[in-house]
């Protein structure tokens, strides 16, 4: 049974860097798109970006200038970094496993979510 | 692609049939439309992928249909645990979600 478990700091000050890590347990790290998604009351669910085992990344254009996703494949972990955070980055952040099959894409496993609050 | 879900809130009783709509601003390729259920304090849970396929373990009272720009999630007979928020998600040039439909007990 695949499980995603995430951790990281939940309270940040403006201009700091958000850092979260997601561990993948009970499944392969290859053949999937390891993804970060956030959810805020004002913007709903927002795709942030993804990484594959080969290190290939894709980011939401609206966040691309501030976001980095990296992977430690030997540990079955991937991480999210968002620089220069503001109050607008306050949200629940989820890691998720993306599945691409015959041109169709969905998220079949999710982490438990981490509330990140940006406040001075 | 912008996904618009309707209605925003749906008030029904256990045993009723629920019909939730998701409309895309452009045609969704390969029927890459998924539906998720989210309960308070929990992560979204995959219900439907490929517009109409159910993952293992999802009850058959949940069904998805549609193509192009119009998609529907139907819950044939509501159980008490089905009252939650439902989101659609598409994959194309980018990945986007609808704003959600809240299914509440009448």
mmCIF file with all atom_site columns, C-alpha atoms in Angstrom:
data_model
loop_
_atom_site.group_PDB
_atom_site.id
_atom_site.type_symbol
_atom_site.label_atom_id
_atom_site.label_alt_id
_atom_site.label_comp_id
_atom_site.label_asym_id
_atom_site.label_entity_id
_atom_site.label_seq_id
_atom_site.pdbx_PDB_ins_code
_atom_site.Cartn_x
_atom_site.Cartn_y
_atom_site.Cartn_z
_atom_site.occupancy
_atom_site.B_iso_or_equiv
_atom_site.pdbx_formal_charge
_atom_site.auth_seq_id
_atom_site.auth_comp_id
_atom_site.auth_asym_id
_atom_site.auth_atom_id
_atom_site.pdbx_PDB_model_num
ATOM 1   C CA . UNK A 1 1   ? 0.000   0.000  0.000   1.00 0.00 ? 1   UNK A CA 1
ATOM 2   C CA . UNK A 1 2   ? 1.506   3.296  -1.108  1.00 0.00 ? 2   UNK A CA 1
ATOM 3   C CA . UNK A 1 3   ? 1.697   6.037  1.504   1.00 0.00 ? 3   UNK A CA 1
ATOM 4   C CA . UNK A 1 4   ? 2.934   9.597  1.190   1.00 0.00 ? 4   UNK A CA 1
ATOM 5   C CA . UNK A 1 5   ? 4.077   11.301 4.382   1.00 0.00 ? 5   UNK A CA 1
ATOM 6   C CA . UNK A 1 6   ? 5.086   14.948 4.367   1.00 0.00 ? 6   UNK A CA 1
ATOM 7   C CA . UNK A 1 7   ? 6.833   17.236 6.811   1.00 0.00 ? 7   UNK A CA 1
ATOM 8   C CA . UNK A 1 8   ? 8.237   20.740 7.090   1.00 0.00 ? 8   UNK A CA 1
ATOM 9   C CA . UNK A 1 9   ? 7.927   24.099 8.816   1.00 0.00 ? 9   UNK A CA 1
ATOM 10  C CA . UNK A 1 10  ? 4.414   25.398 9.269   1.00 0.00 ? 10  UNK A CA 1
ATOM 11  C CA . UNK A 1 11  ? 5.037   29.020 10.270  1.00 0.00 ? 11  UNK A CA 1
ATOM 12  C CA . UNK A 1 12  ? 7.121   31.407 8.208   1.00 0.00 ? 12  UNK A CA 1
ATOM 13  C CA . UNK A 1 13  ? 7.793   35.133 8.115   1.00 0.00 ? 13  UNK A CA 1
ATOM 14  C CA . UNK A 1 14  ? 7.441   37.136 4.901   1.00 0.00 ? 14  UNK A CA 1
ATOM 15  C CA . UNK A 1 15  ? 10.469  36.828 2.596   1.00 0.00 ? 15  UNK A CA 1
ATOM 16  C CA . UNK A 1 16  ? 11.526  33.457 4.080   1.00 0.00 ? 16  UNK A CA 1
ATOM 17  C CA . UNK A 1 17  ? 11.755  30.222 2.099   1.00 0.00 ? 17  UNK A CA 1
ATOM 18  C CA . UNK A 1 18  ? 9.131   27.510 2.421   1.00 0.00 ? 18  UNK A CA 1
ATOM 19  C CA . UNK A 1 19  ? 10.600  24.015 2.603   1.00 0.00 ? 19  UNK A CA 1
ATOM 20  C CA . UNK A 1 20  ? 8.581   20.783 2.624   1.00 0.00 ? 20  UNK A CA 1
ATOM 21  C CA . UNK A 1 21  ? 9.568   17.167 2.038   1.00 0.00 ? 21  UNK A CA 1
ATOM 22  C CA . UNK A 1 22  ? 7.434   14.175 1.070   1.00 0.00 ? 22  UNK A CA 1
ATOM 23  C CA . UNK A 1 23  ? 8.454   10.573 1.669   1.00 0.00 ? 23  UNK A CA 1
ATOM 24  C CA . UNK A 1 24  ? 7.091   7.768  -0.504  1.00 0.00 ? 24  UNK A CA 1
ATOM 25  C CA . UNK A 1 25  ? 6.542   4.482  1.310   1.00 0.00 ? 25  UNK A CA 1
ATOM 26  C CA . UNK A 1 26  ? 5.453   1.123  -0.045  1.00 0.00 ? 26  UNK A CA 1
ATOM 27  C CA . UNK A 1 27  ? 5.787   1.818  -3.749  1.00 0.00 ? 27  UNK A CA 1
ATOM 28  C CA . UNK A 1 28  ? 8.130   2.517  -6.617  1.00 0.00 ? 28  UNK A CA 1
ATOM 29  C CA . UNK A 1 29  ? 9.550   5.980  -7.185  1.00 0.00 ? 29  UNK A CA 1
ATOM 30  C CA . UNK A 1 30  ? 9.811   5.456  -10.935 1.00 0.00 ? 30  UNK A CA 1
ATOM 31  C CA . UNK A 1 31  ? 7.114   5.903  -13.600 1.00 0.00 ? 31  UNK A CA 1
ATOM 32  C CA . UNK A 1 32  ? 5.202   8.582  -11.689 1.00 0.00 ? 32  UNK A CA 1
ATOM 33  C CA . UNK A 1 33  ? 4.985   12.365 -11.440 1.00 0.00 ? 33  UNK A CA 1
ATOM 34  C CA . UNK A 1 34  ? 5.733   13.488 -7.888  1.00 0.00 ? 34  UNK A CA 1
ATOM 35  C CA . UNK A 1 35  ? 3.679   16.599 -7.393  1.00 0.00 ? 35  UNK A CA 1
ATOM 36  C CA . UNK A 1 36  ? 3.004   19.465 -5.012  1.00 0.00 ? 36  UNK A CA 1
ATOM 37  C CA . UNK A 1 37  ? -0.464  21.010 -4.803  1.00 0.00 ? 37  UNK A CA 1
ATOM 38  C CA . UNK A 1 38  ? -1.708  23.716 -2.465  1.00 0.00 ? 38  UNK A CA 1
ATOM 39  C CA . UNK A 1 39  ? -5.140  24.690 -1.250  1.00 0.00 ? 39  UNK A CA 1
ATOM 40  C CA . UNK A 1 40  ? -6.156  28.078 0.053   1.00 0.00 ? 40  UNK A CA 1
ATOM 41  C CA . UNK A 1 41  ? -9.618  29.469 0.713   1.00 0.00 ? 41  UNK A CA 1
ATOM 42  C CA . UNK A 1 42  ? -9.185  32.142 -1.906  1.00 0.00 ? 42  UNK A CA 1
ATOM 43  C CA . UNK A 1 43  ? -7.727  30.089 -4.769  1.00 0.00 ? 43  UNK A CA 1
ATOM 44  C CA . UNK A 1 44  ? -8.937  26.536 -4.179  1.00 0.00 ? 44  UNK A CA 1
ATOM 45  C CA . UNK A 1 45  ? -6.678  23.714 -5.329  1.00 0.00 ? 45  UNK A CA 1
ATOM 46  C CA . UNK A 1 46  ? -3.616  24.916 -7.230  1.00 0.00 ? 46  UNK A CA 1
ATOM 47  C CA . UNK A 1 47  ? -1.058  22.708 -8.965  1.00 0.00 ? 47  UNK A CA 1
ATOM 48  C CA . UNK A 1 48  ? 2.443   23.915 -8.069  1.00 0.00 ? 48  UNK A CA 1
ATOM 49  C CA . UNK A 1 49  ? 4.665   21.554 -10.003 1.00 0.00 ? 49  UNK A CA 1
ATOM 50  C CA . UNK A 1 50  ? 6.082   18.073 -10.420 1.00 0.00 ? 50  UNK A CA 1
ATOM 51  C CA . UNK A 1 51  ? 9.260   16.033 -10.727 1.00 0.00 ? 51  UNK A CA 1
ATOM 52  C CA . UNK A 1 52  ? 10.009  12.615 -12.179 1.00 0.00 ? 52  UNK A CA 1
ATOM 53  C CA . UNK A 1 53  ? 12.607  10.075 -11.098 1.00 0.00 ? 53  UNK A CA 1
ATOM 54  C CA . UNK A 1 54  ? 14.884  11.285 -13.895 1.00 0.00 ? 54  UNK A CA 1
ATOM 55  C CA . UNK A 1 55  ? 14.794  14.785 -12.412 1.00 0.00 ? 55  UNK A CA 1
ATOM 56  C CA . UNK A 1 56  ? 12.623  16.343 -15.068 1.00 0.00 ? 56  UNK A CA 1
ATOM 57  C CA . UNK A 1 57  ? 10.484  19.161 -13.630 1.00 0.00 ? 57  UNK A CA 1
ATOM 58  C CA . UNK A 1 58  ? 7.438   21.190 -14.641 1.00 0.00 ? 58  UNK A CA 1
ATOM 59  C CA . UNK A 1 59  ? 6.124   24.195 -12.752 1.00 0.00 ? 59  UNK A CA 1
ATOM 60  C CA . UNK A 1 60  ? 2.993   26.301 -12.708 1.00 0.00 ? 60  UNK A CA 1
ATOM 61  C CA . UNK A 1 61  ? 3.933   29.409 -14.734 1.00 0.00 ? 61  UNK A CA 1
ATOM 62  C CA . UNK A 1 62  ? 2.399   31.638 -12.073 1.00 0.00 ? 62  UNK A CA 1
ATOM 63  C CA . UNK A 1 63  ? 4.855   30.334 -9.453  1.00 0.00 ? 63  UNK A CA 1
ATOM 64  C CA . UNK A 1 64  ? 7.802   29.226 -11.560 1.00 0.00 ? 64  UNK A CA 1
ATOM 65  C CA . UNK A 1 65  ? 10.103  32.108 -10.640 1.00 0.00 ? 65  UNK A CA 1
ATOM 66  C CA . UNK A 1 66  ? 9.973   31.224 -6.931  1.00 0.00 ? 66  UNK A CA 1
ATOM 67  C CA . UNK A 1 67  ? 9.575   27.424 -6.895  1.00 0.00 ? 67  UNK A CA 1
ATOM 68  C CA . UNK A 1 68  ? 12.049  24.557 -6.956  1.00 0.00 ? 68  UNK A CA 1
ATOM 69  C CA . UNK A 1 69  ? 11.167  20.882 -6.675  1.00 0.00 ? 69  UNK A CA 1
ATOM 70  C CA . UNK A 1 70  ? 13.971  18.387 -6.123  1.00 0.00 ? 70  UNK A CA 1
ATOM 71  C CA . UNK A 1 71  ? 14.140  14.650 -5.491  1.00 0.00 ? 71  UNK A CA 1
ATOM 72  C CA . UNK A 1 72  ? 16.340  12.320 -3.457  1.00 0.00 ? 72  UNK A CA 1
ATOM 73  C CA . UNK A 1 73  ? 15.577  9.116  -5.312  1.00 0.00 ? 73  UNK A CA 1
ATOM 74  C CA . UNK A 1 74  ? 17.760  6.925  -3.078  1.00 0.00 ? 74  UNK A CA 1
ATOM 75  C CA . UNK A 1 75  ? 15.543  7.933  -0.161  1.00 0.00 ? 75  UNK A CA 1
ATOM 76  C CA . UNK A 1 76  ? 12.240  7.931  -2.128  1.00 0.00 ? 76  UNK A CA 1
ATOM 77  C CA . UNK A 1 77  ? 11.729  11.556 -1.152  1.00 0.00 ? 77  UNK A CA 1
ATOM 78  C CA . UNK A 1 78  ? 10.994  14.780 -2.979  1.00 0.00 ? 78  UNK A CA 1
ATOM 79  C CA . UNK A 1 79  ? 10.984  18.351 -1.721  1.00 0.00 ? 79  UNK A CA 1
ATOM 80  C CA . UNK A 1 80  ? 9.364   21.719 -2.404  1.00 0.00 ? 80  UNK A CA 1
ATOM 81  C CA . UNK A 1 81  ? 11.037  25.087 -1.976  1.00 0.00 ? 81  UNK A CA 1
ATOM 82  C CA . UNK A 1 82  ? 9.173   28.370 -2.412  1.00 0.00 ? 82  UNK A CA 1
ATOM 83  C CA . UNK A 1 83  ? 11.255  31.524 -2.043  1.00 0.00 ? 83  UNK A CA 1
ATOM 84  C CA . UNK A 1 84  ? 10.261  35.004 -0.895  1.00 0.00 ? 84  UNK A CA 1
ATOM 85  C CA . UNK A 1 85  ? 6.959   33.914 0.615   1.00 0.00 ? 85  UNK A CA 1
ATOM 86  C CA . UNK A 1 86  ? 4.165   36.362 1.353   1.00 0.00 ? 86  UNK A CA 1
ATOM 87  C CA . UNK A 1 87  ? 0.801   36.046 3.064   1.00 0.00 ? 87  UNK A CA 1
ATOM 88  C CA . UNK A 1 88  ? -0.617  34.945 -0.291  1.00 0.00 ? 88  UNK A CA 1
ATOM 89  C CA . UNK A 1 89  ? 1.384   31.704 0.057   1.00 0.00 ? 89  UNK A CA 1
ATOM 90  C CA . UNK A 1 90  ? -0.537  30.734 3.198   1.00 0.00 ? 90  UNK A CA 1
ATOM 91  C CA . UNK A 1 91  ? -2.242  27.446 2.348   1.00 0.00 ? 91  UNK A CA 1
ATOM 92  C CA . UNK A 1 92  ? -2.405  23.740 3.026   1.00 0.00 ? 92  UNK A CA 1
ATOM 93  C CA . UNK A 1 93  ? 0.297   22.095 0.916   1.00 0.00 ? 93  UNK A CA 1
ATOM 94  C CA . UNK A 1 94  ? -0.129  18.527 -0.326  1.00 0.00 ? 94  UNK A CA 1
ATOM 95  C CA . UNK A 1 95  ? 2.263   16.137 -1.998  1.00 0.00 ? 95  UNK A CA 1
ATOM 96  C CA . UNK A 1 96  ? 0.670   13.698 -4.417  1.00 0.00 ? 96  UNK A CA 1
ATOM 97  C CA . UNK A 1 97  ? 1.516   10.927 -6.876  1.00 0.00 ? 97  UNK A CA 1
ATOM 98  C CA . UNK A 1 98  ? 0.580   11.731 -10.458 1.00 0.00 ? 98  UNK A CA 1
ATOM 99  C CA . UNK A 1 99  ? -0.208  8.941  -12.896 1.00 0.00 ? 99  UNK A CA 1
ATOM 100 C CA . UNK A 1 100 ? 0.010   9.482  -16.661 1.00 0.00 ? 100 UNK A CA 1
ATOM 101 C CA . UNK A 1 101 ? -1.587  6.719  -18.685 1.00 0.00 ? 101 UNK A CA 1
ATOM 102 C CA . UNK A 1 102 ? -2.628  6.851  -22.368 1.00 0.00 ? 102 UNK A CA 1
ATOM 103 C CA . UNK A 1 103 ? -2.757  10.636 -22.263 1.00 0.00 ? 103 UNK A CA 1
ATOM 104 C CA . UNK A 1 104 ? -4.891  10.773 -19.142 1.00 0.00 ? 104 UNK A CA 1
ATOM 105 C CA . UNK A 1 105 ? -3.482  12.121 -15.874 1.00 0.00 ? 105 UNK A CA 1
ATOM 106 C CA . UNK A 1 106 ? -4.717  11.987 -12.292 1.00 0.00 ? 106 UNK A CA 1
ATOM 107 C CA . UNK A 1 107 ? -3.506  11.913 -8.680  1.00 0.00 ? 107 UNK A CA 1
ATOM 108 C CA . UNK A 1 108 ? -4.081  8.570  -6.986  1.00 0.00 ? 108 UNK A CA 1
ATOM 109 C CA . UNK A 1 109 ? -2.272  9.020  -3.671  1.00 0.00 ? 109 UNK A CA 1
ATOM 110 C CA . UNK A 1 110 ? -1.932  12.125 -1.500  1.00 0.00 ? 110 UNK A CA 1
ATOM 111 C CA . UNK A 1 111 ? 0.013   13.143 1.564   1.00 0.00 ? 111 UNK A CA 1
ATOM 112 C CA . UNK A 1 112 ? -1.788  14.240 4.693   1.00 0.00 ? 112 UNK A CA 1
ATOM 113 C CA . UNK A 1 113 ? -1.265  17.955 4.031   1.00 0.00 ? 113 UNK A CA 1
ATOM 114 C CA . UNK A 1 114 ? 0.750   20.615 5.856   1.00 0.00 ? 114 UNK A CA 1
ATOM 115 C CA . UNK A 1 115 ? -0.706  23.970 6.845   1.00 0.00 ? 115 UNK A CA 1
ATOM 116 C CA . UNK A 1 116 ? 1.830   26.681 6.077   1.00 0.00 ? 116 UNK A CA 1
ATOM 117 C CA . UNK A 1 117 ? 1.103   30.107 7.518   1.00 0.00 ? 117 UNK A CA 1
ATOM 118 C CA . UNK A 1 118 ? 3.057   33.188 6.500   1.00 0.00 ? 118 UNK A CA 1
ATOM 119 C CA . UNK A 1 119 ? 2.814   35.940 9.083   1.00 0.00 ? 119 UNK A CA 1
ATOM 120 C CA . UNK A 1 120 ? 5.057   38.589 10.550  1.00 0.00 ? 120 UNK A CA 1
ATOM 121 C CA . UNK B 2 1   ? -8.217  25.505 -19.181 1.00 0.00 ? 1   UNK B CA 1
ATOM 122 C CA . UNK B 2 2   ? -10.714 26.844 -16.633 1.00 0.00 ? 2   UNK B CA 1
ATOM 123 C CA . UNK B 2 3   ? -13.053 24.330 -15.012 1.00 0.00 ? 3   UNK B CA 1
ATOM 124 C CA . UNK B 2 4   ? -16.408 25.606 -13.746 1.00 0.00 ? 4   UNK B CA 1
ATOM 125 C CA . UNK B 2 5   ? -18.354 23.366 -11.384 1.00 0.00 ? 5   UNK B CA 1
ATOM 126 C CA . UNK B 2 6   ? -22.050 23.638 -10.704 1.00 0.00 ? 6   UNK B CA 1
ATOM 127 C CA . UNK B 2 7   ? -23.924 23.971 -8.531  1.00 0.00 ? 7   UNK B CA 1
ATOM 128 C CA . UNK B 2 8   ? -21.744 25.557 -5.868  1.00 0.00 ? 8   UNK B CA 1
ATOM 129 C CA . UNK B 2 9   ? -23.763 23.836 -3.170  1.00 0.00 ? 9   UNK B CA 1
ATOM 130 C CA . UNK B 2 10  ? -26.147 20.904 -3.530  1.00 0.00 ? 10  UNK B CA 1
ATOM 131 C CA . UNK B 2 11  ? -28.564 20.070 -0.702  1.00 0.00 ? 11  UNK B CA 1
ATOM 132 C CA . UNK B 2 12  ? -29.902 16.523 -0.806  1.00 0.00 ? 12  UNK B CA 1
ATOM 133 C CA . UNK B 2 13  ? -30.979 13.724 1.525   1.00 0.00 ? 13  UNK B CA 1
ATOM 134 C CA . UNK B 2 14  ? -29.486 10.260 2.028   1.00 0.00 ? 14  UNK B CA 1
ATOM 135 C CA . UNK B 2 15  ? -30.884 7.943  -0.635  1.00 0.00 ? 15  UNK B CA 1
ATOM 136 C CA . UNK B 2 16  ? -31.185 10.749 -3.214  1.00 0.00 ? 16  UNK B CA 1
ATOM 137 C CA . UNK B 2 17  ? -29.391 10.841 -6.539  1.00 0.00 ? 17  UNK B CA 1
ATOM 138 C CA . UNK B 2 18  ? -26.724 13.549 -6.927  1.00 0.00 ? 18  UNK B CA 1
ATOM 139 C CA . UNK B 2 19  ? -25.636 15.040 -10.236 1.00 0.00 ? 19  UNK B CA 1
ATOM 140 C CA . UNK B 2 20  ? -22.578 17.306 -10.246 1.00 0.00 ? 20  UNK B CA 1
ATOM 141 C CA . UNK B 2 21  ? -21.374 19.184 -13.313 1.00 0.00 ? 21  UNK B CA 1
ATOM 142 C CA . UNK B 2 22  ? -17.920 20.245 -14.490 1.00 0.00 ? 22  UNK B CA 1
ATOM 143 C CA . UNK B 2 23  ? -17.609 22.409 -17.597 1.00 0.00 ? 23  UNK B CA 1
ATOM 144 C CA . UNK B 2 24  ? -14.274 23.168 -19.260 1.00 0.00 ? 24  UNK B CA 1
ATOM 145 C CA . UNK B 2 25  ? -13.429 26.378 -21.106 1.00 0.00 ? 25  UNK B CA 1
ATOM 146 C CA . UNK B 2 26  ? -11.769 24.278 -23.848 1.00 0.00 ? 26  UNK B CA 1
ATOM 147 C CA . UNK B 2 27  ? -12.032 20.663 -24.890 1.00 0.00 ? 27  UNK B CA 1
ATOM 148 C CA . UNK B 2 28  ? -10.244 18.273 -22.521 1.00 0.00 ? 28  UNK B CA 1
ATOM 149 C CA . UNK B 2 29  ? -7.868  15.948 -24.396 1.00 0.00 ? 29  UNK B CA 1
ATOM 150 C CA . UNK B 2 30  ? -8.037  12.165 -24.001 1.00 0.00 ? 30  UNK B CA 1
ATOM 151 C CA . UNK B 2 31  ? -10.915 12.601 -21.583 1.00 0.00 ? 31  UNK B CA 1
ATOM 152 C CA . UNK B 2 32  ? -8.294  13.520 -18.992 1.00 0.00 ? 32  UNK B CA 1
ATOM 153 C CA . UNK B 2 33  ? -10.855 14.543 -16.403 1.00 0.00 ? 33  UNK B CA 1
ATOM 154 C CA . UNK B 2 34  ? -10.783 13.253 -12.824 1.00 0.00 ? 34  UNK B CA 1
ATOM 155 C CA . UNK B 2 35  ? -13.059 13.694 -9.834  1.00 0.00 ? 35  UNK B CA 1
ATOM 156 C CA . UNK B 2 36  ? -12.045 13.876 -6.169  1.00 0.00 ? 36  UNK B CA 1
ATOM 157 C CA . UNK B 2 37  ? -13.902 13.852 -2.875  1.00 0.00 ? 37  UNK B CA 1
ATOM 158 C CA . UNK B 2 38  ? -12.635 15.901 0.061   1.00 0.00 ? 38  UNK B CA 1
ATOM 159 C CA . UNK B 2 39  ? -13.844 15.781 3.653   1.00 0.00 ? 39  UNK B CA 1
ATOM 160 C CA . UNK B 2 40  ? -12.906 18.366 6.294   1.00 0.00 ? 40  UNK B CA 1
ATOM 161 C CA . UNK B 2 41  ? -9.311  18.051 7.447   1.00 0.00 ? 41  UNK B CA 1
ATOM 162 C CA . UNK B 2 42  ? -8.496  15.386 4.853   1.00 0.00 ? 42  UNK B CA 1
ATOM 163 C CA . UNK B 2 43  ? -6.669  15.273 1.558   1.00 0.00 ? 43  UNK B CA 1
ATOM 164 C CA . UNK B 2 44  ? -8.688  14.831 -1.621  1.00 0.00 ? 44  UNK B CA 1
ATOM 165 C CA . UNK B 2 45  ? -9.495  11.237 -2.558  1.00 0.00 ? 45  UNK B CA 1
ATOM 166 C CA . UNK B 2 46  ? -9.584  10.033 -6.175  1.00 0.00 ? 46  UNK B CA 1
ATOM 167 C CA . UNK B 2 47  ? -13.062 8.876  -7.234  1.00 0.00 ? 47  UNK B CA 1
ATOM 168 C CA . UNK B 2 48  ? -12.997 8.861  -11.029 1.00 0.00 ? 48  UNK B CA 1
ATOM 169 C CA . UNK B 2 49  ? -10.244 9.130  -13.649 1.00 0.00 ? 49  UNK B CA 1
ATOM 170 C CA . UNK B 2 50  ? -10.341 9.174  -17.431 1.00 0.00 ? 50  UNK B CA 1
ATOM 171 C CA . UNK B 2 51  ? -13.805 10.752 -17.121 1.00 0.00 ? 51  UNK B CA 1
ATOM 172 C CA . UNK B 2 52  ? -15.502 7.435  -16.289 1.00 0.00 ? 52  UNK B CA 1
ATOM 173 C CA . UNK B 2 53  ? -13.102 4.918  -14.719 1.00 0.00 ? 53  UNK B CA 1
ATOM 174 C CA . UNK B 2 54  ? -13.274 4.030  -11.035 1.00 0.00 ? 54  UNK B CA 1
ATOM 175 C CA . UNK B 2 55  ? -10.173 3.083  -9.026  1.00 0.00 ? 55  UNK B CA 1
ATOM 176 C CA . UNK B 2 56  ? -10.242 -0.135 -7.053  1.00 0.00 ? 56  UNK B CA 1
ATOM 177 C CA . UNK B 2 57  ? -12.167 0.340  -3.830  1.00 0.00 ? 57  UNK B CA 1
ATOM 178 C CA . UNK B 2 58  ? -14.470 3.143  -4.974  1.00 0.00 ? 58  UNK B CA 1
ATOM 179 C CA . UNK B 2 59  ? -18.136 2.085  -4.626  1.00 0.00 ? 59  UNK B CA 1
ATOM 180 C CA . UNK B 2 60  ? -20.075 1.629  -7.850  1.00 0.00 ? 60  UNK B CA 1
ATOM 181 C CA . UNK B 2 61  ? -22.665 4.217  -6.792  1.00 0.00 ? 61  UNK B CA 1
ATOM 182 C CA . UNK B 2 62  ? -20.093 6.747  -8.057  1.00 0.00 ? 62  UNK B CA 1
ATOM 183 C CA . UNK B 2 63  ? -20.014 7.122  -11.823 1.00 0.00 ? 63  UNK B CA 1
ATOM 184 C CA . UNK B 2 64  ? -18.549 9.632  -14.247 1.00 0.00 ? 64  UNK B CA 1
ATOM 185 C CA . UNK B 2 65  ? -19.545 10.566 -17.768 1.00 0.00 ? 65  UNK B CA 1
ATOM 186 C CA . UNK B 2 66  ? -19.007 13.171 -20.441 1.00 0.00 ? 66  UNK B CA 1
ATOM 187 C CA . UNK B 2 67  ? -16.457 14.264 -23.007 1.00 0.00 ? 67  UNK B CA 1
ATOM 188 C CA . UNK B 2 68  ? -15.080 17.376 -24.645 1.00 0.00 ? 68  UNK B CA 1
ATOM 189 C CA . UNK B 2 69  ? -16.114 20.253 -22.395 1.00 0.00 ? 69  UNK B CA 1
ATOM 190 C CA . UNK B 2 70  ? -18.988 18.790 -20.335 1.00 0.00 ? 70  UNK B CA 1
ATOM 191 C CA . UNK B 2 71  ? -18.509 16.206 -17.609 1.00 0.00 ? 71  UNK B CA 1
ATOM 192 C CA . UNK B 2 72  ? -20.774 14.814 -14.886 1.00 0.00 ? 72  UNK B CA 1
ATOM 193 C CA . UNK B 2 73  ? -20.257 12.976 -11.623 1.00 0.00 ? 73  UNK B CA 1
ATOM 194 C CA . UNK B 2 74  ? -23.296 11.002 -10.511 1.00 0.00 ? 74  UNK B CA 1
ATOM 195 C CA . UNK B 2 75  ? -23.819 9.439  -7.105  1.00 0.00 ? 75  UNK B CA 1
ATOM 196 C CA . UNK B 2 76  ? -26.723 7.064  -7.606  1.00 0.00 ? 76  UNK B CA 1
ATOM 197 C CA . UNK B 2 77  ? -27.902 6.739  -4.016  1.00 0.00 ? 77  UNK B CA 1
ATOM 198 C CA . UNK B 2 78  ? -26.365 8.985  -1.387  1.00 0.00 ? 78  UNK B CA 1
ATOM 199 C CA . UNK B 2 79  ? -24.910 7.454  1.742   1.00 0.00 ? 79  UNK B CA 1
ATOM 200 C CA . UNK B 2 80  ? -24.263 9.580  4.860   1.00 0.00 ? 80  UNK B CA 1
ATOM 201 C CA . UNK B 2 81  ? -20.503 9.440  4.231   1.00 0.00 ? 81  UNK B CA 1
ATOM 202 C CA . UNK B 2 82  ? -20.899 10.960 0.739   1.00 0.00 ? 82  UNK B CA 1
ATOM 203 C CA . UNK B 2 83  ? -21.612 14.460 2.024   1.00 0.00 ? 83  UNK B CA 1
ATOM 204 C CA . UNK B 2 84  ? -18.392 16.301 1.253   1.00 0.00 ? 84  UNK B CA 1
ATOM 205 C CA . UNK B 2 85  ? -16.829 18.645 -1.303  1.00 0.00 ? 85  UNK B CA 1
ATOM 206 C CA . UNK B 2 86  ? -16.189 17.358 -4.829  1.00 0.00 ? 86  UNK B CA 1
ATOM 207 C CA . UNK B 2 87  ? -13.590 18.668 -7.258  1.00 0.00 ? 87  UNK B CA 1
ATOM 208 C CA . UNK B 2 88  ? -12.909 18.001 -10.913 1.00 0.00 ? 88  UNK B CA 1
ATOM 209 C CA . UNK B 2 89  ? -9.381  18.190 -12.373 1.00 0.00 ? 89  UNK B CA 1
ATOM 210 C CA . UNK B 2 90  ? -8.145  18.293 -15.964 1.00 0.00 ? 90  UNK B CA 1
ATOM 211 C CA . UNK B 2 91  ? -4.803  17.612 -17.610 1.00 0.00 ? 91  UNK B CA 1
ATOM 212 C CA . UNK B 2 92  ? -3.802  19.349 -20.792 1.00 0.00 ? 92  UNK B CA 1
ATOM 213 C CA . UNK B 2 93  ? -1.312  22.107 -21.321 1.00 0.00 ? 93  UNK B CA 1
ATOM 214 C CA . UNK B 2 94  ? -1.350  22.450 -17.546 1.00 0.00 ? 94  UNK B CA 1
ATOM 215 C CA . UNK B 2 95  ? -3.242  20.951 -14.626 1.00 0.00 ? 95  UNK B CA 1
ATOM 216 C CA . UNK B 2 96  ? -6.209  22.765 -13.166 1.00 0.00 ? 96  UNK B CA 1
ATOM 217 C CA . UNK B 2 97  ? -9.003  22.052 -10.694 1.00 0.00 ? 97  UNK B CA 1
ATOM 218 C CA . UNK B 2 98  ? -12.568 23.243 -10.491 1.00 0.00 ? 98  UNK B CA 1
ATOM 219 C CA . UNK B 2 99  ? -13.652 25.392 -7.575  1.00 0.00 ? 99  UNK B CA 1
ATOM 220 C CA . UNK B 2 100 ? -15.653 22.559 -6.009  1.00 0.00 ? 100 UNK B CA 1
ATOM 221 C CA . UNK B 2 101 ? -19.252 21.577 -5.295  1.00 0.00 ? 101 UNK B CA 1
ATOM 222 C CA . UNK B 2 102 ? -20.291 21.225 -1.672  1.00 0.00 ? 102 UNK B CA 1
ATOM 223 C CA . UNK B 2 103 ? -22.756 18.383 -1.169  1.00 0.00 ? 103 UNK B CA 1
ATOM 224 C CA . UNK B 2 104 ? -24.649 18.978 2.056   1.00 0.00 ? 104 UNK B CA 1
ATOM 225 C CA . UNK B 2 105 ? -27.391 17.171 3.932   1.00 0.00 ? 105 UNK B CA 1
ATOM 226 C CA . UNK B 2 106 ? -30.816 18.682 3.399   1.00 0.00 ? 106 UNK B CA 1
#
